Each structure stands twice: as structure tokens, then as C-alpha cells.
Coordinates of C-alpha atoms in Angstrom, one line a residue:
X1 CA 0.0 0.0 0.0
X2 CA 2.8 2.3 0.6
X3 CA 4.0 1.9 -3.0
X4 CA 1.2 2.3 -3.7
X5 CA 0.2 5.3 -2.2
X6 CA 3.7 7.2 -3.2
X7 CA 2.9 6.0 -6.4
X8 CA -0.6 8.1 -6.8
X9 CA 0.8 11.1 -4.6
X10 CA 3.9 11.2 -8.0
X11 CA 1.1 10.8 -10.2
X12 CA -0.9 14.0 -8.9
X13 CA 2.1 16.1 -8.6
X14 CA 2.9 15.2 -12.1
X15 CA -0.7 15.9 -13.6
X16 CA -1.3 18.9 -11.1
X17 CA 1.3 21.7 -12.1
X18 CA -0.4 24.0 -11.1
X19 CA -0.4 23.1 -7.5
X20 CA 2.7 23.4 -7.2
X21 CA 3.1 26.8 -8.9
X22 CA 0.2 28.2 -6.5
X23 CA 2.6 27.1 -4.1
X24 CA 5.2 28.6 -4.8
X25 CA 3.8 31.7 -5.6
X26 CA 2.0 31.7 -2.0
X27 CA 5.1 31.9 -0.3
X28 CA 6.0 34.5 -2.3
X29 CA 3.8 36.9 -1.8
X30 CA 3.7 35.9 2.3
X31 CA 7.7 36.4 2.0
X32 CA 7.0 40.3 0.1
X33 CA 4.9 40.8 2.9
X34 CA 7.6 40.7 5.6
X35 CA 8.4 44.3 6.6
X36 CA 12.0 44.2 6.3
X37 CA 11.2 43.1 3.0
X38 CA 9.2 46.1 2.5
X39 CA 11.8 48.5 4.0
X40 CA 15.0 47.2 1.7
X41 CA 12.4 47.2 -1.7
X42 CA 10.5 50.4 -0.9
X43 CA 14.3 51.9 0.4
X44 CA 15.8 50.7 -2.9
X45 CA 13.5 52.7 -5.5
X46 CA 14.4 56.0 -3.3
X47 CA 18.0 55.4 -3.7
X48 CA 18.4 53.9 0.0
X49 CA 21.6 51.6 0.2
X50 CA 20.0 48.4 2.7
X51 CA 21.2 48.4 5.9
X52 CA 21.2 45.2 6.9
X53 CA 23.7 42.3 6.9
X54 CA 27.1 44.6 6.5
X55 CA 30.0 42.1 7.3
X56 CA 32.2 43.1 10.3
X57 CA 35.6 42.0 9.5
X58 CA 36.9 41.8 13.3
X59 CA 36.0 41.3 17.0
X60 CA 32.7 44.5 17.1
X61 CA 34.1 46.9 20.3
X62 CA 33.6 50.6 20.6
X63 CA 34.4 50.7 16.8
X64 CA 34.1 48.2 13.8
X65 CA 35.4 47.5 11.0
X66 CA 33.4 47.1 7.6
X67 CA 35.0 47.0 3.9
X68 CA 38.3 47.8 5.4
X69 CA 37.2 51.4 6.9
X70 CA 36.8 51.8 10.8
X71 CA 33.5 52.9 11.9
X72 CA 32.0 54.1 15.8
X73 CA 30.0 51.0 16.7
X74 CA 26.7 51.1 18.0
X75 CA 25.8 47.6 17.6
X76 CA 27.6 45.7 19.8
X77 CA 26.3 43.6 22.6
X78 CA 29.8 43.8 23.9
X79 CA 28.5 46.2 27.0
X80 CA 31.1 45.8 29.3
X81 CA 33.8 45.7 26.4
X82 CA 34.8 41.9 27.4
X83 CA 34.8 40.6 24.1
X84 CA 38.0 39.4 22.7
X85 CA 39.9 39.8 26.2
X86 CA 43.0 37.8 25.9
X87 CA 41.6 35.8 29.4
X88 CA 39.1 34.5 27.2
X89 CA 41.1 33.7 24.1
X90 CA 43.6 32.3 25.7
X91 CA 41.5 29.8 27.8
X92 CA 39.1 29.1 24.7
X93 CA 42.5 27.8 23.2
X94 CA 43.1 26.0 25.9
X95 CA 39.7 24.5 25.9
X96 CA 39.9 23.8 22.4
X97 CA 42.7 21.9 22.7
X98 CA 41.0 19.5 25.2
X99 CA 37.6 19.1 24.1
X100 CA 37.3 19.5 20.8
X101 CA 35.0 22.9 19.0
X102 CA 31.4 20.9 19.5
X103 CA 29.8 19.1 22.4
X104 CA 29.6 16.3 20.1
X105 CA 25.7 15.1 21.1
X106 CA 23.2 16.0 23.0
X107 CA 24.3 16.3 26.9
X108 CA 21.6 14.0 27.7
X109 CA 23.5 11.5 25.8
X110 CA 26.9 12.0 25.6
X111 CA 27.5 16.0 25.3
X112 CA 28.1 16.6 28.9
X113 CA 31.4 18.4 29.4
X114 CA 33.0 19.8 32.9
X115 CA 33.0 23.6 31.8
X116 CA 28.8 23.1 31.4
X117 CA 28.1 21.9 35.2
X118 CA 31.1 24.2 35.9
X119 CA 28.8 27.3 34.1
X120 CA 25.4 26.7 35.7
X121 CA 26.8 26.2 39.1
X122 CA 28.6 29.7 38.6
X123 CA 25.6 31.3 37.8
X124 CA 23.4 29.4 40.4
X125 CA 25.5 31.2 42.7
X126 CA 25.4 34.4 40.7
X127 CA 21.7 34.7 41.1
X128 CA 21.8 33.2 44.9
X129 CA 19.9 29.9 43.6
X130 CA 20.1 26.6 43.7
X131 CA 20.5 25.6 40.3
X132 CA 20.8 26.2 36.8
X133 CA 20.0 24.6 32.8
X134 CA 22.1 26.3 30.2
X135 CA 20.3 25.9 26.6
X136 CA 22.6 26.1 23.6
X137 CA 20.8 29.2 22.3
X138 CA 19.2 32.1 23.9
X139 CA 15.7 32.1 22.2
X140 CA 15.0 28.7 22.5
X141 CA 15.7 28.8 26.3
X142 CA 12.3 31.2 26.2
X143 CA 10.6 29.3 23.8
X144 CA 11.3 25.5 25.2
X145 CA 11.1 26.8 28.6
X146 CA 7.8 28.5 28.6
X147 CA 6.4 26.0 26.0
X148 CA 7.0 22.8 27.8
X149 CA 6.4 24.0 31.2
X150 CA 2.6 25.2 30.8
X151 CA -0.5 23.8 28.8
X152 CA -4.0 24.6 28.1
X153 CA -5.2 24.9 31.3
X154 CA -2.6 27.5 32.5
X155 CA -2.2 31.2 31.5
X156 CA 1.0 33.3 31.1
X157 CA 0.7 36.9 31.6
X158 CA 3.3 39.1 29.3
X159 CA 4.3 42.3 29.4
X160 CA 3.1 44.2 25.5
X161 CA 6.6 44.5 24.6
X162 CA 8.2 41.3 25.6
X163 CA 10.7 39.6 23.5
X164 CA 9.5 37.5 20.6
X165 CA 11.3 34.5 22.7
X166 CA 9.3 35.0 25.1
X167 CA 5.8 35.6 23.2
X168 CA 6.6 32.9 20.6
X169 CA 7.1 30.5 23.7
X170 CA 3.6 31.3 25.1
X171 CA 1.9 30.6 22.0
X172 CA 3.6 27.1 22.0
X173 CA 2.4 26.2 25.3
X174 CA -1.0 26.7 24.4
X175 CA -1.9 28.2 27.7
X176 CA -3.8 31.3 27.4
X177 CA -2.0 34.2 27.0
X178 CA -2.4 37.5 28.3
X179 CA -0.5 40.7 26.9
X180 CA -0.6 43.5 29.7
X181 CA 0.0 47.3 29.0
X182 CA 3.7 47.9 29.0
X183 CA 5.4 48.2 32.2
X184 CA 1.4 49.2 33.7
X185 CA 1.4 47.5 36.9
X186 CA -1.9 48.5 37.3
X187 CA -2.7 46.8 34.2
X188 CA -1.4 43.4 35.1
X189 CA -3.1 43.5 38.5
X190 CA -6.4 44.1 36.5
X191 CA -6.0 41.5 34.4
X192 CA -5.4 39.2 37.1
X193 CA -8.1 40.1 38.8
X194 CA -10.4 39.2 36.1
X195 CA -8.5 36.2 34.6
X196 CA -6.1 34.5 37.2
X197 CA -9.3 32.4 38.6
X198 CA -10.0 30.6 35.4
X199 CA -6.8 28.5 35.1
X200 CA -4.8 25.9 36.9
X201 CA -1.7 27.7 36.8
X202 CA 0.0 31.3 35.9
X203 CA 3.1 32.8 35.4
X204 CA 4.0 36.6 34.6
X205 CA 7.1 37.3 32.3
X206 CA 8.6 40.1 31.8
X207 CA 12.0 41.4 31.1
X208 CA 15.0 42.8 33.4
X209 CA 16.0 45.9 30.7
X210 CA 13.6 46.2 27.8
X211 CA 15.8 45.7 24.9
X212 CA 13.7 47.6 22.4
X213 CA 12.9 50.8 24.8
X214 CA 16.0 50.2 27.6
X215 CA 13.6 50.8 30.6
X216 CA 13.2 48.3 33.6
X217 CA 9.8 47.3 35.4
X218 CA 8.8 47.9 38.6
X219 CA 10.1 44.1 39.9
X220 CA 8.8 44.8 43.5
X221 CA 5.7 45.5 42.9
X222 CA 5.5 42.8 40.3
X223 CA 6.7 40.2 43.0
X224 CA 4.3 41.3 45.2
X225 CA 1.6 40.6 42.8
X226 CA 2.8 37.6 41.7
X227 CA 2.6 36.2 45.3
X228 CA -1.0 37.3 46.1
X229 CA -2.5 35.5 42.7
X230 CA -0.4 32.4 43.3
X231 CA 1.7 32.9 39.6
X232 CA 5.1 31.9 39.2
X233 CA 7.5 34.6 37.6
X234 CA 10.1 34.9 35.2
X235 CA 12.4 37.5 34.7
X236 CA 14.5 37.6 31.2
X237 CA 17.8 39.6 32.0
X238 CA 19.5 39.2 28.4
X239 CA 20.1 43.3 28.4
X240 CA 19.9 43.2 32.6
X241 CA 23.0 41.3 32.9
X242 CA 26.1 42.6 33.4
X243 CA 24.4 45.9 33.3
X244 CA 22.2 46.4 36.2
X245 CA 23.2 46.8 40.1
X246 CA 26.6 47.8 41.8
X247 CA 28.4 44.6 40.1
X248 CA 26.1 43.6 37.5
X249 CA 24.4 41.1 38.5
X250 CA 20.9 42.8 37.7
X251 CA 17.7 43.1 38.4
X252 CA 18.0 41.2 41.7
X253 CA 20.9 43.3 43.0
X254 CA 19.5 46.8 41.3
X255 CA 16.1 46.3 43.3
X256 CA 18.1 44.2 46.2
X257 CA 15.4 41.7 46.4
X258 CA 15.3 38.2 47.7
X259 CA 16.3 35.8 44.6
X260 CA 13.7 32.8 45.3
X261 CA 11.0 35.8 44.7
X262 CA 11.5 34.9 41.5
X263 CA 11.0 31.5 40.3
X264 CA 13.0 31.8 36.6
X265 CA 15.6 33.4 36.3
X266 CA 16.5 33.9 32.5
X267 CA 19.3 35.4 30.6
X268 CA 21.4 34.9 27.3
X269 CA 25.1 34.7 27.3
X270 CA 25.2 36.8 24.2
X271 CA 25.5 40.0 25.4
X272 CA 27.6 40.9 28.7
X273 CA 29.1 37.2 28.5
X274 CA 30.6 37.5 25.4
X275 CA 29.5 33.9 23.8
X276 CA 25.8 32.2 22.8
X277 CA 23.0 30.5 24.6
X278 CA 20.8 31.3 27.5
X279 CA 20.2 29.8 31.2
X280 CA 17.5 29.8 33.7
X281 CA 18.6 29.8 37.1
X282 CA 15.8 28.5 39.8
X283 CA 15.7 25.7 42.7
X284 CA 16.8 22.2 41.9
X285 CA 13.5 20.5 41.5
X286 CA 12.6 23.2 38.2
X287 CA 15.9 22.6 36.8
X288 CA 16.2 18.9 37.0
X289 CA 12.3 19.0 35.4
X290 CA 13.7 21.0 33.0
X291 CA 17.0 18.7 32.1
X292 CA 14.8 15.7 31.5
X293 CA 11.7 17.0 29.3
X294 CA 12.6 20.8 27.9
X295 CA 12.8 19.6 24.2
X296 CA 15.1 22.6 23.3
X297 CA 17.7 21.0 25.6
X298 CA 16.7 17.2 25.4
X299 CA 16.8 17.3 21.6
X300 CA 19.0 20.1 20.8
X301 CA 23.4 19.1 21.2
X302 CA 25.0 20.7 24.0
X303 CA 26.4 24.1 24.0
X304 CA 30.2 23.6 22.2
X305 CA 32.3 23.7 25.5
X306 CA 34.5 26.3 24.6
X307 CA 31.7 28.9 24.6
X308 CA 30.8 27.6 28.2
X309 CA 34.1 28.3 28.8
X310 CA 34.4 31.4 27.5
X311 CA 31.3 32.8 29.4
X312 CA 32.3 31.4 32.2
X313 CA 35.9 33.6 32.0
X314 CA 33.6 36.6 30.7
X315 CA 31.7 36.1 34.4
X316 CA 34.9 36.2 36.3
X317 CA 35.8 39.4 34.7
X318 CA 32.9 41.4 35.6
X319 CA 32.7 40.4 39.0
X320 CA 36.7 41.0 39.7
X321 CA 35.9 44.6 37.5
X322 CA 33.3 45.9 38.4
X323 CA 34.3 49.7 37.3
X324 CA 33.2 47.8 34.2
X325 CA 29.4 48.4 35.1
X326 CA 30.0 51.7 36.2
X327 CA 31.7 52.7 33.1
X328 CA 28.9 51.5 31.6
X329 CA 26.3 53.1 33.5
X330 CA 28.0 56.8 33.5
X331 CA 28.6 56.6 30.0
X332 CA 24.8 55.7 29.5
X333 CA 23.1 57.9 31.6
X334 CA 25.6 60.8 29.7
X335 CA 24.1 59.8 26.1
X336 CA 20.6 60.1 27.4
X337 CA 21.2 63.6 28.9
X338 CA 23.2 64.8 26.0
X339 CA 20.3 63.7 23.9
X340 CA 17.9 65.6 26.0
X341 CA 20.1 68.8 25.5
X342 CA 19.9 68.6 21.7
X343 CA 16.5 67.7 21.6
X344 CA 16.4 64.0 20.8
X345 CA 13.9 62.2 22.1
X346 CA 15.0 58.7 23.7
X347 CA 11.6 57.4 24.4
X348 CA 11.4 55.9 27.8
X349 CA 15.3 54.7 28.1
X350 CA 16.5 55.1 31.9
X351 CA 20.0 55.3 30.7
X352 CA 21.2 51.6 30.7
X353 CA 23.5 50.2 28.0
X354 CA 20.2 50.8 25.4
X355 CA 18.8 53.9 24.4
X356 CA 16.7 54.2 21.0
X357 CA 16.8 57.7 19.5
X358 CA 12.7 57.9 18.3
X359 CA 11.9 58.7 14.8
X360 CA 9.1 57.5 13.9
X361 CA 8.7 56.7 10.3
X362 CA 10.7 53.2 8.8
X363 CA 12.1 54.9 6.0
X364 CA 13.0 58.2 7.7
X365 CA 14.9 55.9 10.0
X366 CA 17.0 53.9 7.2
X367 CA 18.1 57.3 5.5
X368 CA 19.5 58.4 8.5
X369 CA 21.1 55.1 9.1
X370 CA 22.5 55.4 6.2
X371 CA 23.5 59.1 6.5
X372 CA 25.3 58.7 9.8
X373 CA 27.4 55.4 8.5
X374 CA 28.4 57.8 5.3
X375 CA 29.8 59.8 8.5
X376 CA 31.9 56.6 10.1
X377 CA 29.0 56.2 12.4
X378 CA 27.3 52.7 12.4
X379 CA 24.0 52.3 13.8
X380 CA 20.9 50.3 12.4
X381 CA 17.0 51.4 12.4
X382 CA 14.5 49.2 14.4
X383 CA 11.0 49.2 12.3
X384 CA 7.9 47.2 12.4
X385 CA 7.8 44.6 13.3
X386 CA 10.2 44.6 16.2
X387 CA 8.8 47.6 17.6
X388 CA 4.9 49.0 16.5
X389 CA 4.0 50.9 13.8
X390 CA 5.3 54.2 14.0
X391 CA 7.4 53.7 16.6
X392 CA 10.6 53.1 14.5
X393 CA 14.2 54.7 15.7
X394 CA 17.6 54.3 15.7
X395 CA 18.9 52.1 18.8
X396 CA 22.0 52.5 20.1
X397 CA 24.1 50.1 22.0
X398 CA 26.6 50.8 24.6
X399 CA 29.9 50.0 25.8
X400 CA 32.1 50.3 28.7
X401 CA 34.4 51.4 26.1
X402 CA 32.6 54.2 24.7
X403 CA 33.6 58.0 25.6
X404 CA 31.8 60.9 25.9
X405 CA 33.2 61.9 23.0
X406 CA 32.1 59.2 20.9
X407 CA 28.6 60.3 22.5
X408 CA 28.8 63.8 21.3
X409 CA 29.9 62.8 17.9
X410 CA 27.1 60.7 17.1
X411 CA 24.3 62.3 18.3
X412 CA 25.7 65.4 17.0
X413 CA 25.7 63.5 13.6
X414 CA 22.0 62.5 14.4
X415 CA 20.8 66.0 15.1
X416 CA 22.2 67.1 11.8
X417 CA 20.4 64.3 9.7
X418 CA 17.6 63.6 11.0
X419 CA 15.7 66.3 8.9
X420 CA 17.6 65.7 5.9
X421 CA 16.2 61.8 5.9
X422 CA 13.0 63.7 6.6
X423 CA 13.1 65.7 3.7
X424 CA 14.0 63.4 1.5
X425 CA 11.0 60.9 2.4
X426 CA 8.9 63.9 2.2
X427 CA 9.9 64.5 -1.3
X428 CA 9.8 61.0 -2.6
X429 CA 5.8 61.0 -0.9
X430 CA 4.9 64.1 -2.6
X431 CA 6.6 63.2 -6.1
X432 CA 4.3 59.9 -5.6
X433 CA 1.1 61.5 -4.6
X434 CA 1.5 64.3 -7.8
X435 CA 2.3 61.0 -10.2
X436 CA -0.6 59.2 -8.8
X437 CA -2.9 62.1 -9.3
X438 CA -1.7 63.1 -13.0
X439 CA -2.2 58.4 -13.7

């Protein structure tokens, strides 16, 4: 029967061309719809050179290097300028030499290295835990997380601008999910009021440092409602890390709260810890849950050990520099008041490693992208659909290593552009509107 069956399904893909054409012409026109899509095409026919996908051609610090020309760099995770420390090259060599660049299997099944039990004990302790899972990517930790722990009869309550991680992950649980205003407290406790009662179990998610806006939430008070509806609570701290409190260790130490408030503690290692992958640091019985079911660790091969390693070195760092953090945080907290005293507006950014300059319109945005990396200044838009609709800007990303100087260049740079790109989207809309009228 299966001969047969393969045999008709050949048949019908042979007589039904057409099929296949509709096909492929579907995804087509899904794939024009995509908005970056949109942005490169529509940015093309006004003589915009795309943005995206520009090959750096070294280690990204305070300053890049693209087609052989050295550029300020705004688009580095590298916030406490740790990446590419000889510590962590040279023990990454060392590593390599031991174990090999890939983790070889899954660690349920033979990908279980010393530097990974050594990593998520380090950052047990970090958060004041008792254990940790590290997940070979950063997304998935959210998605597999959040998708394996809760089902239909459960509800997760998200802040409106969580992470796509994090919102992609609810919708594969299939628990009911509920999107509360942005950092609205009020909000939340509303919707728990109303919804908490209709399902077996809850969690609220939220994030340490918004990474689109670069504002933190009012963790207290979300703590505190999170123990009077009976929900569990995870906090993502990929842009919190290394960036937050006296040391860095973030949220936790910048509100001084009691860790085991928190049930998940989440973060990547792709930012402050200079490698790839994500954690989530909680009490033993979670974690071990976690180990044995979460399919983005059962199924997925382990992280490759010299990445653990080189997180782990990255984590030593911080927490024997601190004056890395506070580098970080006075340089920050300078671009946001230098903005204000030119007249850029940085949204809702509290001055913490990311700060968006607000533009408002996707194309206006590219230009000036553009402009400012004609200028040696490299920086890329954020558009729809990362952030909503009309809410596009530039975002900038800091570094212990950047100066005020650097500061003052750019956002000088910025100030001068800005209606220039303007102008020039203006122009291209009016020339469009007059050829539309005359057709």
C-alpha cells in the first residue's frame, strides 16, 4: 500500500502543475509581505543603500570595521567591552585543545562536558539559587522553557513588549495568554483580577531591561503581585546582565530583592558574557524538570564547550571589574542627557546600556542610518515589526568602552540628519502623490 500510495501522490504532482506553482507563488507573496522586506524594496527605489547584513571583519568593540574602513559602533552587545579579552582567548585555546569545537551530542546523551556543570553552578550562585539549565541558544531557552512547562489549562501573563522569545514560547504552550499594557502594573493586576481564577496555573514574564525601549519594570511590585494571585515569575535579564546593580548582577541586585521571589531566572550569554546561549537559574526541582523534558535541551546538542568556557571567564571578569558596570552606566546615563540637551527624544530609556533615539517613520529611520554610516557612524534602524508601527528609531548600543566623545559625535551627527532623511521621504511621498494624481 505504501508503493502504492507514493505512487498516486507522483502521479498527482505530475498531472497537477499548477499546484505546485500556487505554491510557490504563496510563499512569495507571504515572504514580500515581511516588513524588512518592504523596508530594503521600498528603500531601494528611493535610492536607499540596505542596511542590513554589512559584514564586520573583526572582534565589534567601541568601533568596527566594515569594507576595510573603521567605523563608531553602535551595535555591539559587547556592553562591558569583554569581548575578545586575551583571558578568554587564551582559555578558549586551551579549551579547544582539550575538548574538541562541538559538544559532540546532546548532553543527555553523551554531550556533557565539565566547563557546562562548571557554568550553571557559577551562575546558580550568581543569582543566589540553587541551580541552573544552560540551553545552547538564547531564544529557545524562552521558547522550550515556557512551551514545555505550561499547557492549556494554565495562563502566562506578558508584558506588551516582551521579547519574541518570550511571546513565541507562550503561544507554543497553548496556555492562554495574556499581553498586559507595557510596564502598567496597574494593568497586570487588573487582568489578574479578572483572569487569574479561570486557570490551573500562571506565570508573569517580563523582562530585566527592555531591549527595544531600555527601561526596567517595577520588579517589587510585580513580586508582590505575583505572590497574592499564586503565579510563578520569570524574569529575562538578556540586556539586565552585566548591566544592572553595583556589580552587574541585575535586576536582583539593582532592586536588592530576595532571589527565590523569582522563580526563573532567565538570561542569554550573548551579550555581557561574550558567547551564545541562555540559562534559567531557579531551585533544583525546576531545573532537574527542565533537564529531562525541555525539548530545546533534550533534543538540541549541547552548548560547544568552549563557549561555556568562554562565558564562564567573561563572568569572572565582571565580577573581579566591576568599574566595568560603572563605566557603563555613567557613560549611559551621559548619552541620554546629552540627547535631551539637543532635543532627541529617547523614548522611555532610563540610561542603561540601550537607548533608541525615536523617529518615527521606517524609511526616515533607514536614511539616516545610512546618512550617519556615510559619516563613520554605524548604527541600524529598528522598524515594524520589532517595535509597532510608528514607533521606529535608531537604537543605540553601549559600551564600557565608549567615551563621551564618541557620544557627542554621534548624536551630533544624528541632530544634523535627522531632517535631511526627513526631507527626502517627504519629497519621494509628494513626487508619488503628484504621479498618482496626474495616472
Amino acid at each position: 500500500m505504501k508503493n502504492n500510495h507514493s505512487y498516486q501522490a507522483g502521479q498527482e504532482a505530475v498531472q497537477t502543475p499548477a499546484a505546485a506553482e500556487s505554491s510557490a507563488s504563496g510563499f512569495n507573496r507571504t515572504r514580500s509581505k515581511l516588513a524588512f522586506d518592504r523596508l530594503v524594496e521600498m528603500g531601494a527605489k528611493m535610492g536607499m543603500e540596505n542596511p542590513l547584513f554589512l559584514c564586520h571583519e573583526r572582534a565589534a568593540k567601541a568601533t568596527t570595521f566594515i569594507s576595510g574602513k573603521e567605523y563608531l559602533n553602535f551595535s555591539t552587545y559587547d556592553y562591558l567591552d569583554i569581548n575578545a579579552h586575551p583571558e578568554i582567548t587564551a582559555a578558549v585555546s586551551e579549551a579547544a585543545a582539550i575538548y574538541g569545537t562541538s559538544a559532540g551530542a546532546s548532553r543527555l546523551v553523551g554531550g556533557e562536558r565539565p566547563p557546562h556543570r562548571e557554568l550553571e553552578r557559577a551562575f546558580a550562585d550568581l543569582y543566589g539559587v540553587e541551580d541552573c539549565i544552560i540551553y545552547v541558544s538564547g531564544h529557545a531557552t524562552n521558547v522550550s522553557t515556557l512551551g514545555f512547562l505550561f499547557g492549556h489549562r494554565d495562563a502566562i501573563f506578558h508584558d506588551g513588549l516582551a521579547h519574541n522569545s518570550l511571546v513565541q514560547g507562550a503561544r507554543l504552550s497553548g496556555a492562554s495568554r495574556y499581553s498586559y499594557a507595557h510596564n502598567d502594573c496597574d494593568a497586570l493586576e487588573e487582568m489578574l483580577k479578572a483572569k487569574r481564577a479561570e486557570h490551573k496555573r500562571a506565570v508573569i514574564v517580563t523582562e530585566g531591561l527592555f531591549s527595544m525601549d531600555g527601561n526596567i519594570p517595577d520588579l517589587p511590585r510585580i513580586i508582590e503581585l505575583k505572590k497574592r494571585y499564586d503565579c510563578m515569575l520569570l524574569v529575562d535579564e538578556a540586556h539586565s546582565l552585566g548591566v544592572l546593580g553595583a556589580t552587574g548582577r541585575g535586576a536582583r541586585e539593582h532592586f536588592n530583592i530576595d532571589p527565590t521571589d523569582v522563580d526563573m531566572w532567565m538570561s542569554t550569554l550573548s551579550k555581557s558574557m561574550c558567547g551564545c546561549g541562555g540559562f534559567i537559574a531557579g531551585s533544583h526541582e525546576l531545573i532537574e524538570f527542565l533537564k529531562y523534558g525541555s525539548p530545546g535541551f533534550v533534543f538540541s546538542v549541547g552548548m560547544p564547550p568552549i563557549i561555556a568556557v568562554a562565558c564562564h571567564k567573561a563572568l569572572d571578569i565582571m565580577l573581579r571589574e566591576p568599574e566595568r558596570v560603572h563605566k557603563l552606566q555613567k557613560i549611559s546615563h551621559f548619552f541620554v542627557d546629552y540627547a535631551a540637551s539637543i532635543g532627541l527624544d529617547t523614548g522611555a530609556a532610563q540610561g542603561y546600556a540601550v537607548v533608541p533615539v525615536m523617529v518615527g517613520d521606517p524609511m526616515v529611520a533607514g536614511f539616516l542610518s545610512n546618512a550617519l554610516f556615510k559619516r563613520g557612524i554605524y548604527v541600524m534602524p529598528i522598524t515594524f515589526p520589532a517595535v509597532k508601527e510608528g514607533t521606529d528609531r535608531l537604537r543605540f548600543f553601549l559600551s564600557a568602552a565608549h567615551t563621551e566623545e564618541h557620544i557627542r559625535t554621534a548624536l551630533d551627527a544624528v541632530k544634523e540628519e535627522i531632517p535631511k532623511a526627513w526631507a527626502i521621504v517627504d519629497d519621494y511621498k509628494r513626487q508619488n502623490a503628484s504621479e498618482s494624481g496626474q495616472a
